[in-house]
Amino acid sequence: MATWRTNTTTTDDAEAGKFEQIKGSFVGLCWKIVKFLLLAIFLLAEFCSVPKLSNTHANPADIRQEMDELIRTGTTREIEFDLEADLELYNTMMNLVSNMKYGDFRLEGSKAQEFWTAYAPAKADTTLDYIQFQSDERRVLLRYTNGIAADITMEFDTNYLYKAATIRYGVFNGSILRWAYWNLIGRFVQGYPCYVTEAALGGNGIRGDLSLRKYTIRNQVFSWSFHPGPRNELENVTEHWN
């Protein structure tokens, strides 16, 4: 006896196939939207945000304790004022600017690093971004980095020294999720801590007590202005030169 076989496609199978196609298209569209939004936020953060500085008005004793804890957990010691190394750097730079005869000048890039290696051996593990000498005012401004996690600005004249260290989160440190969080969210909400030390100088050392303050630097996206760039950022928050 012959057996008849037929191939049939049910309505339920057709509807299920359409549903899966629609679901797949919807998920794909949502993923594209998410990637677009993340890219838009990142571009806004990089090119259309301005860093805003705010004083935390924290107690100096609490700031000192916080800095000590950061150093114990592996943060660079450059966040604190080094009585020996920083005063040695101050004396070296002030001797140079005091003996200048050809006006102001500025060093950047490889030339700056060559200068740094020769005149600041105690800072051998750091990289000089730039240094600027103002001979008439006998004033020096410099900026250097310690790895990729800290930016340090120092400025001084014949009777005053200023040091500000900004801790840069958002580096990998083995975690791409931490990097993504700080670049997309953290720097706008929590911001970066900036530790500022100031000292009056006289004779061969510091006159009086060190001034210690903590600031927070947050990126403000919708500021209606472009990012000022590293050369035009506020280099200090002291009132000494204002």
mmCIF file of C-alpha atoms in Angstrom:
data_model
loop_
_atom_site.group_PDB
_atom_site.id
_atom_site.type_symbol
_atom_site.label_atom_id
_atom_site.label_comp_id
_atom_site.label_asym_id
_atom_site.label_seq_id
_atom_site.Cartn_x
_atom_site.Cartn_y
_atom_site.Cartn_z
ATOM 1 C CA MET A 1 0.000 0.000 0.000
ATOM 2 C CA ALA A 2 1.398 3.465 -0.895
ATOM 3 C CA THR A 3 2.013 5.993 1.865
ATOM 4 C CA TRP A 4 1.424 9.652 1.022
ATOM 5 C CA ARG A 5 3.595 12.297 2.689
ATOM 6 C CA THR A 6 2.963 16.021 2.477
ATOM 7 C CA ASN A 7 5.021 19.039 3.586
ATOM 8 C CA THR A 8 2.895 21.604 5.425
ATOM 9 C CA THR A 9 3.687 24.915 7.071
ATOM 10 C CA THR A 10 1.339 25.884 9.813
ATOM 11 C CA THR A 11 0.130 29.422 10.481
ATOM 12 C CA ASP A 12 1.633 29.260 13.978
ATOM 13 C CA ASP A 13 5.103 28.609 12.577
ATOM 14 C CA ALA A 14 4.799 31.566 10.196
ATOM 15 C CA GLU A 15 3.660 33.884 12.967
ATOM 16 C CA ALA A 16 6.473 32.696 15.238
ATOM 17 C CA GLY A 17 9.007 33.369 12.488
ATOM 18 C CA LYS A 18 7.720 36.902 11.954
ATOM 19 C CA PHE A 19 7.770 37.583 15.696
ATOM 20 C CA GLU A 20 11.396 36.458 15.974
ATOM 21 C CA GLN A 21 12.348 38.701 13.048
ATOM 22 C CA ILE A 22 10.610 41.711 14.575
ATOM 23 C CA LYS A 23 12.165 40.973 17.981
ATOM 24 C CA GLY A 24 15.626 40.642 16.456
ATOM 25 C CA SER A 25 15.244 43.904 14.522
ATOM 26 C CA PHE A 26 14.023 45.723 17.650
ATOM 27 C CA VAL A 27 16.918 44.478 19.780
ATOM 28 C CA GLY A 28 19.380 45.436 17.043
ATOM 29 C CA LEU A 29 17.860 48.920 16.788
ATOM 30 C CA CYS A 30 18.009 49.410 20.577
ATOM 31 C CA TRP A 31 21.674 48.380 20.647
ATOM 32 C CA LYS A 32 22.490 50.846 17.869
ATOM 33 C CA ILE A 33 20.705 53.624 19.783
ATOM 34 C CA VAL A 34 22.632 52.792 22.971
ATOM 35 C CA LYS A 35 25.969 52.844 21.114
ATOM 36 C CA PHE A 36 25.056 56.139 19.456
ATOM 37 C CA LEU A 37 24.129 57.724 22.804
ATOM 38 C CA LEU A 38 27.355 56.513 24.434
ATOM 39 C CA LEU A 39 29.392 57.905 21.545
ATOM 40 C CA ALA A 40 27.502 61.222 21.694
ATOM 41 C CA ILE A 41 28.110 61.532 25.454
ATOM 42 C CA PHE A 42 31.794 60.729 25.026
ATOM 43 C CA LEU A 43 32.229 63.306 22.244
ATOM 44 C CA LEU A 44 30.381 65.959 24.249
ATOM 45 C CA ALA A 45 32.585 65.187 27.229
ATOM 46 C CA GLU A 46 35.779 65.467 25.208
ATOM 47 C CA PHE A 47 35.045 68.503 23.053
ATOM 48 C CA CYS A 48 32.176 70.485 24.593
ATOM 49 C CA SER A 49 32.714 70.264 28.330
ATOM 50 C CA VAL A 50 34.490 72.654 30.666
ATOM 51 C CA PRO A 51 36.071 71.627 33.985
ATOM 52 C CA LYS A 52 34.414 73.329 36.945
ATOM 53 C CA LEU A 53 36.397 73.730 40.153
ATOM 54 C CA SER A 54 34.722 73.815 43.567
ATOM 55 C CA ASN A 55 36.221 74.104 47.024
ATOM 56 C CA THR A 56 35.125 71.282 49.338
ATOM 57 C CA HIS A 57 35.943 73.430 52.435
ATOM 58 C CA ALA A 58 37.129 70.252 54.112
ATOM 59 C CA ASN A 59 39.060 70.378 57.365
ATOM 60 C CA PRO A 60 42.856 70.331 56.729
ATOM 61 C CA ALA A 61 43.287 67.492 59.253
ATOM 62 C CA ASP A 62 40.711 65.411 57.375
ATOM 63 C CA ILE A 63 42.407 66.225 54.064
ATOM 64 C CA ARG A 64 45.770 65.128 55.447
ATOM 65 C CA GLN A 65 44.263 61.855 56.666
ATOM 66 C CA GLU A 66 42.623 61.276 53.267
ATOM 67 C CA MET A 67 45.899 61.909 51.437
ATOM 68 C CA ASP A 68 47.762 59.522 53.750
ATOM 69 C CA GLU A 69 45.192 56.818 53.040
ATOM 70 C CA LEU A 70 45.525 57.355 49.285
ATOM 71 C CA ILE A 71 49.300 57.031 49.521
ATOM 72 C CA ARG A 72 48.982 53.844 51.585
ATOM 73 C CA THR A 73 46.767 52.331 48.873
ATOM 74 C CA GLY A 74 49.262 53.050 46.112
ATOM 75 C CA THR A 75 48.551 56.614 44.946
ATOM 76 C CA THR A 76 51.633 58.636 44.055
ATOM 77 C CA ARG A 77 53.359 60.502 46.875
ATOM 78 C CA GLU A 78 53.395 63.533 44.579
ATOM 79 C CA ILE A 79 49.987 64.476 45.979
ATOM 80 C CA GLU A 80 51.702 65.691 49.132
ATOM 81 C CA PHE A 81 54.294 68.401 49.650
ATOM 82 C CA ASP A 82 57.758 66.851 49.962
ATOM 83 C CA LEU A 83 59.762 69.128 52.222
ATOM 84 C CA GLU A 84 63.079 67.966 50.792
ATOM 85 C CA ALA A 85 62.441 67.278 47.083
ATOM 86 C CA ASP A 86 59.984 70.121 46.443
ATOM 87 C CA LEU A 87 62.121 72.708 48.229
ATOM 88 C CA GLU A 88 65.152 71.511 46.270
ATOM 89 C CA LEU A 89 63.178 71.938 43.046
ATOM 90 C CA TYR A 90 62.052 75.398 44.177
ATOM 91 C CA ASN A 91 65.602 76.538 44.928
ATOM 92 C CA THR A 92 66.929 75.206 41.607
ATOM 93 C CA MET A 93 64.241 76.850 39.501
ATOM 94 C CA MET A 94 64.437 80.151 41.361
ATOM 95 C CA ASN A 95 68.206 80.265 40.866
ATOM 96 C CA LEU A 96 67.671 79.777 37.146
ATOM 97 C CA VAL A 97 64.948 82.387 36.736
ATOM 98 C CA SER A 98 66.865 84.902 38.877
ATOM 99 C CA ASN A 99 69.882 84.711 36.555
ATOM 100 C CA MET A 100 68.019 84.968 33.273
ATOM 101 C CA LYS A 101 69.035 87.768 30.939
ATOM 102 C CA TYR A 102 66.968 87.092 27.843
ATOM 103 C CA GLY A 103 63.361 87.422 29.006
ATOM 104 C CA ASP A 104 60.670 84.800 29.355
ATOM 105 C CA PHE A 105 60.704 81.401 27.737
ATOM 106 C CA ARG A 106 58.778 78.141 27.757
ATOM 107 C CA LEU A 107 59.775 74.526 27.166
ATOM 108 C CA GLU A 108 57.461 71.699 26.109
ATOM 109 C CA GLY A 109 57.633 68.106 24.927
ATOM 110 C CA SER A 110 61.008 66.395 24.551
ATOM 111 C CA LYS A 111 62.944 69.608 25.244
ATOM 112 C CA ALA A 112 61.083 70.009 28.524
ATOM 113 C CA GLN A 113 61.867 66.421 29.513
ATOM 114 C CA GLU A 114 65.564 66.865 28.743
ATOM 115 C CA PHE A 115 65.577 69.931 30.952
ATOM 116 C CA TRP A 116 63.677 68.034 33.681
ATOM 117 C CA THR A 117 66.147 65.156 33.646
ATOM 118 C CA ALA A 118 69.085 67.514 34.019
ATOM 119 C CA TYR A 119 67.701 69.895 36.643
ATOM 120 C CA ALA A 120 65.221 67.791 38.625
ATOM 121 C CA PRO A 121 66.835 64.374 39.240
ATOM 122 C CA ALA A 122 64.650 63.864 42.331
ATOM 123 C CA LYS A 123 61.635 63.799 39.987
ATOM 124 C CA ALA A 124 63.140 61.168 37.681
ATOM 125 C CA ASP A 125 59.992 59.025 37.783
ATOM 126 C CA THR A 126 57.796 61.871 36.492
ATOM 127 C CA THR A 127 57.277 63.477 33.073
ATOM 128 C CA LEU A 128 57.410 67.240 32.587
ATOM 129 C CA ASP A 129 54.591 68.552 30.403
ATOM 130 C CA TYR A 130 55.883 72.114 30.227
ATOM 131 C CA ILE A 131 57.773 74.739 32.195
ATOM 132 C CA GLN A 132 57.487 78.507 31.852
ATOM 133 C CA PHE A 133 59.914 81.095 33.222
ATOM 134 C CA GLN A 134 58.883 84.728 33.771
ATOM 135 C CA SER A 135 62.121 86.514 34.448
ATOM 136 C CA ASP A 136 60.775 89.984 35.276
ATOM 137 C CA GLU A 137 58.459 88.604 37.963
ATOM 138 C CA ARG A 138 60.998 85.927 38.969
ATOM 139 C CA ARG A 139 58.192 83.429 38.692
ATOM 140 C CA VAL A 140 58.113 79.821 37.476
ATOM 141 C CA LEU A 141 55.138 77.715 36.386
ATOM 142 C CA LEU A 142 55.463 74.028 35.571
ATOM 143 C CA ARG A 143 53.256 71.018 35.087
ATOM 144 C CA TYR A 144 54.251 67.373 35.260
ATOM 145 C CA THR A 145 52.607 63.959 35.485
ATOM 146 C CA ASN A 146 53.258 60.881 37.536
ATOM 147 C CA GLY A 147 52.243 57.971 35.352
ATOM 148 C CA ILE A 148 48.735 58.374 33.965
ATOM 149 C CA ALA A 149 46.950 58.825 37.262
ATOM 150 C CA ALA A 150 48.079 62.233 38.540
ATOM 151 C CA ASP A 151 48.683 65.735 37.151
ATOM 152 C CA ILE A 152 50.780 68.087 39.277
ATOM 153 C CA THR A 153 51.079 71.840 38.857
ATOM 154 C CA MET A 154 53.651 73.908 40.711
ATOM 155 C CA GLU A 155 54.101 77.656 40.654
ATOM 156 C CA PHE A 156 56.391 79.824 42.718
ATOM 157 C CA ASP A 157 58.098 83.176 43.062
ATOM 158 C CA THR A 158 60.634 84.579 45.512
ATOM 159 C CA ASN A 159 58.361 84.211 48.539
ATOM 160 C CA TYR A 160 55.577 81.790 47.704
ATOM 161 C CA LEU A 161 55.140 78.190 46.586
ATOM 162 C CA TYR A 162 52.006 76.536 45.230
ATOM 163 C CA LYS A 163 51.484 72.834 44.470
ATOM 164 C CA ALA A 164 48.274 71.233 43.186
ATOM 165 C CA ALA A 165 47.884 67.509 42.509
ATOM 166 C CA THR A 166 44.848 66.214 40.621
ATOM 167 C CA ILE A 167 44.125 62.494 40.875
ATOM 168 C CA ARG A 168 42.971 61.123 37.534
ATOM 169 C CA TYR A 169 40.590 58.224 37.834
ATOM 170 C CA GLY A 170 39.373 56.642 34.630
ATOM 171 C CA VAL A 171 42.578 54.799 33.883
ATOM 172 C CA PHE A 172 42.326 51.096 33.142
ATOM 173 C CA ASN A 173 44.179 49.582 36.100
ATOM 174 C CA GLY A 174 43.004 46.238 34.758
ATOM 175 C CA SER A 175 39.328 47.193 34.620
ATOM 176 C CA ILE A 176 37.719 48.498 31.450
ATOM 177 C CA LEU A 177 34.435 48.897 33.353
ATOM 178 C CA ARG A 178 36.084 51.349 35.772
ATOM 179 C CA TRP A 179 37.514 53.257 32.832
ATOM 180 C CA ALA A 180 34.101 53.434 31.137
ATOM 181 C CA TYR A 181 32.369 54.538 34.340
ATOM 182 C CA TRP A 182 34.757 57.420 35.041
ATOM 183 C CA ASN A 183 34.807 58.681 31.469
ATOM 184 C CA LEU A 184 31.045 58.496 30.926
ATOM 185 C CA ILE A 185 29.665 59.187 34.410
ATOM 186 C CA GLY A 186 32.183 59.655 37.221
ATOM 187 C CA ARG A 187 33.923 62.802 36.025
ATOM 188 C CA PHE A 188 30.564 64.580 35.654
ATOM 189 C CA VAL A 189 28.994 63.440 38.935
ATOM 190 C CA GLN A 190 31.808 62.847 41.442
ATOM 191 C CA GLY A 191 34.662 64.604 39.706
ATOM 192 C CA TYR A 192 38.395 64.396 40.357
ATOM 193 C CA PRO A 193 39.946 65.387 43.701
ATOM 194 C CA CYS A 194 42.555 68.148 43.605
ATOM 195 C CA TYR A 195 44.827 68.613 46.627
ATOM 196 C CA VAL A 196 46.397 72.058 46.964
ATOM 197 C CA THR A 197 49.340 72.976 49.170
ATOM 198 C CA GLU A 198 50.621 76.537 49.569
ATOM 199 C CA ALA A 199 53.557 77.830 51.557
ATOM 200 C CA ALA A 200 55.073 81.213 52.326
ATOM 201 C CA LEU A 201 58.855 81.089 51.951
ATOM 202 C CA GLY A 202 61.528 83.116 53.602
ATOM 203 C CA GLY A 203 65.234 82.667 54.227
ATOM 204 C CA ASN A 204 66.120 79.033 53.670
ATOM 205 C CA GLY A 205 62.755 77.429 54.237
ATOM 206 C CA ILE A 206 59.034 77.654 54.884
ATOM 207 C CA ARG A 207 57.690 80.509 56.955
ATOM 208 C CA GLY A 208 54.709 79.545 59.095
ATOM 209 C CA ASP A 209 52.340 76.638 58.474
ATOM 210 C CA LEU A 210 51.437 74.959 55.202
ATOM 211 C CA SER A 211 48.002 75.744 53.781
ATOM 212 C CA LEU A 212 46.141 72.604 52.688
ATOM 213 C CA ARG A 213 42.874 72.548 50.730
ATOM 214 C CA LYS A 214 40.881 70.099 48.643
ATOM 215 C CA TYR A 215 38.928 70.931 45.490
ATOM 216 C CA THR A 216 36.729 68.870 43.197
ATOM 217 C CA ILE A 217 36.985 69.173 39.410
ATOM 218 C CA ARG A 218 33.824 68.135 37.558
ATOM 219 C CA ASN A 219 33.233 68.241 33.825
ATOM 220 C CA GLN A 220 30.193 70.267 32.857
ATOM 221 C CA VAL A 221 28.900 69.146 29.463
ATOM 222 C CA PHE A 222 26.246 71.703 28.609
ATOM 223 C CA SER A 223 28.405 74.756 29.192
ATOM 224 C CA TRP A 224 27.882 76.278 25.733
ATOM 225 C CA SER A 225 31.599 76.559 25.240
ATOM 226 C CA PHE A 226 34.352 74.331 23.959
ATOM 227 C CA HIS A 227 36.896 72.630 26.162
ATOM 228 C CA PRO A 228 39.689 75.152 26.734
ATOM 229 C CA GLY A 229 42.488 72.649 26.173
ATOM 230 C CA PRO A 230 45.458 71.943 28.453
ATOM 231 C CA ARG A 231 47.208 75.249 27.760
ATOM 232 C CA ASN A 232 44.264 77.398 28.758
ATOM 233 C CA GLU A 233 42.919 75.481 31.730
ATOM 234 C CA LEU A 234 43.033 77.115 35.130
ATOM 235 C CA GLU A 235 46.460 76.182 36.398
ATOM 236 C CA ASN A 236 45.858 77.197 39.971
ATOM 237 C CA VAL A 237 43.227 78.333 42.434
ATOM 238 C CA THR A 238 45.442 80.457 44.637
ATOM 239 C CA GLU A 239 44.756 84.138 45.232
ATOM 240 C CA HIS A 240 48.437 84.923 45.599
ATOM 241 C CA TRP A 241 48.879 86.001 41.959
ATOM 242 C CA ASN A 242 45.331 87.270 41.373
#
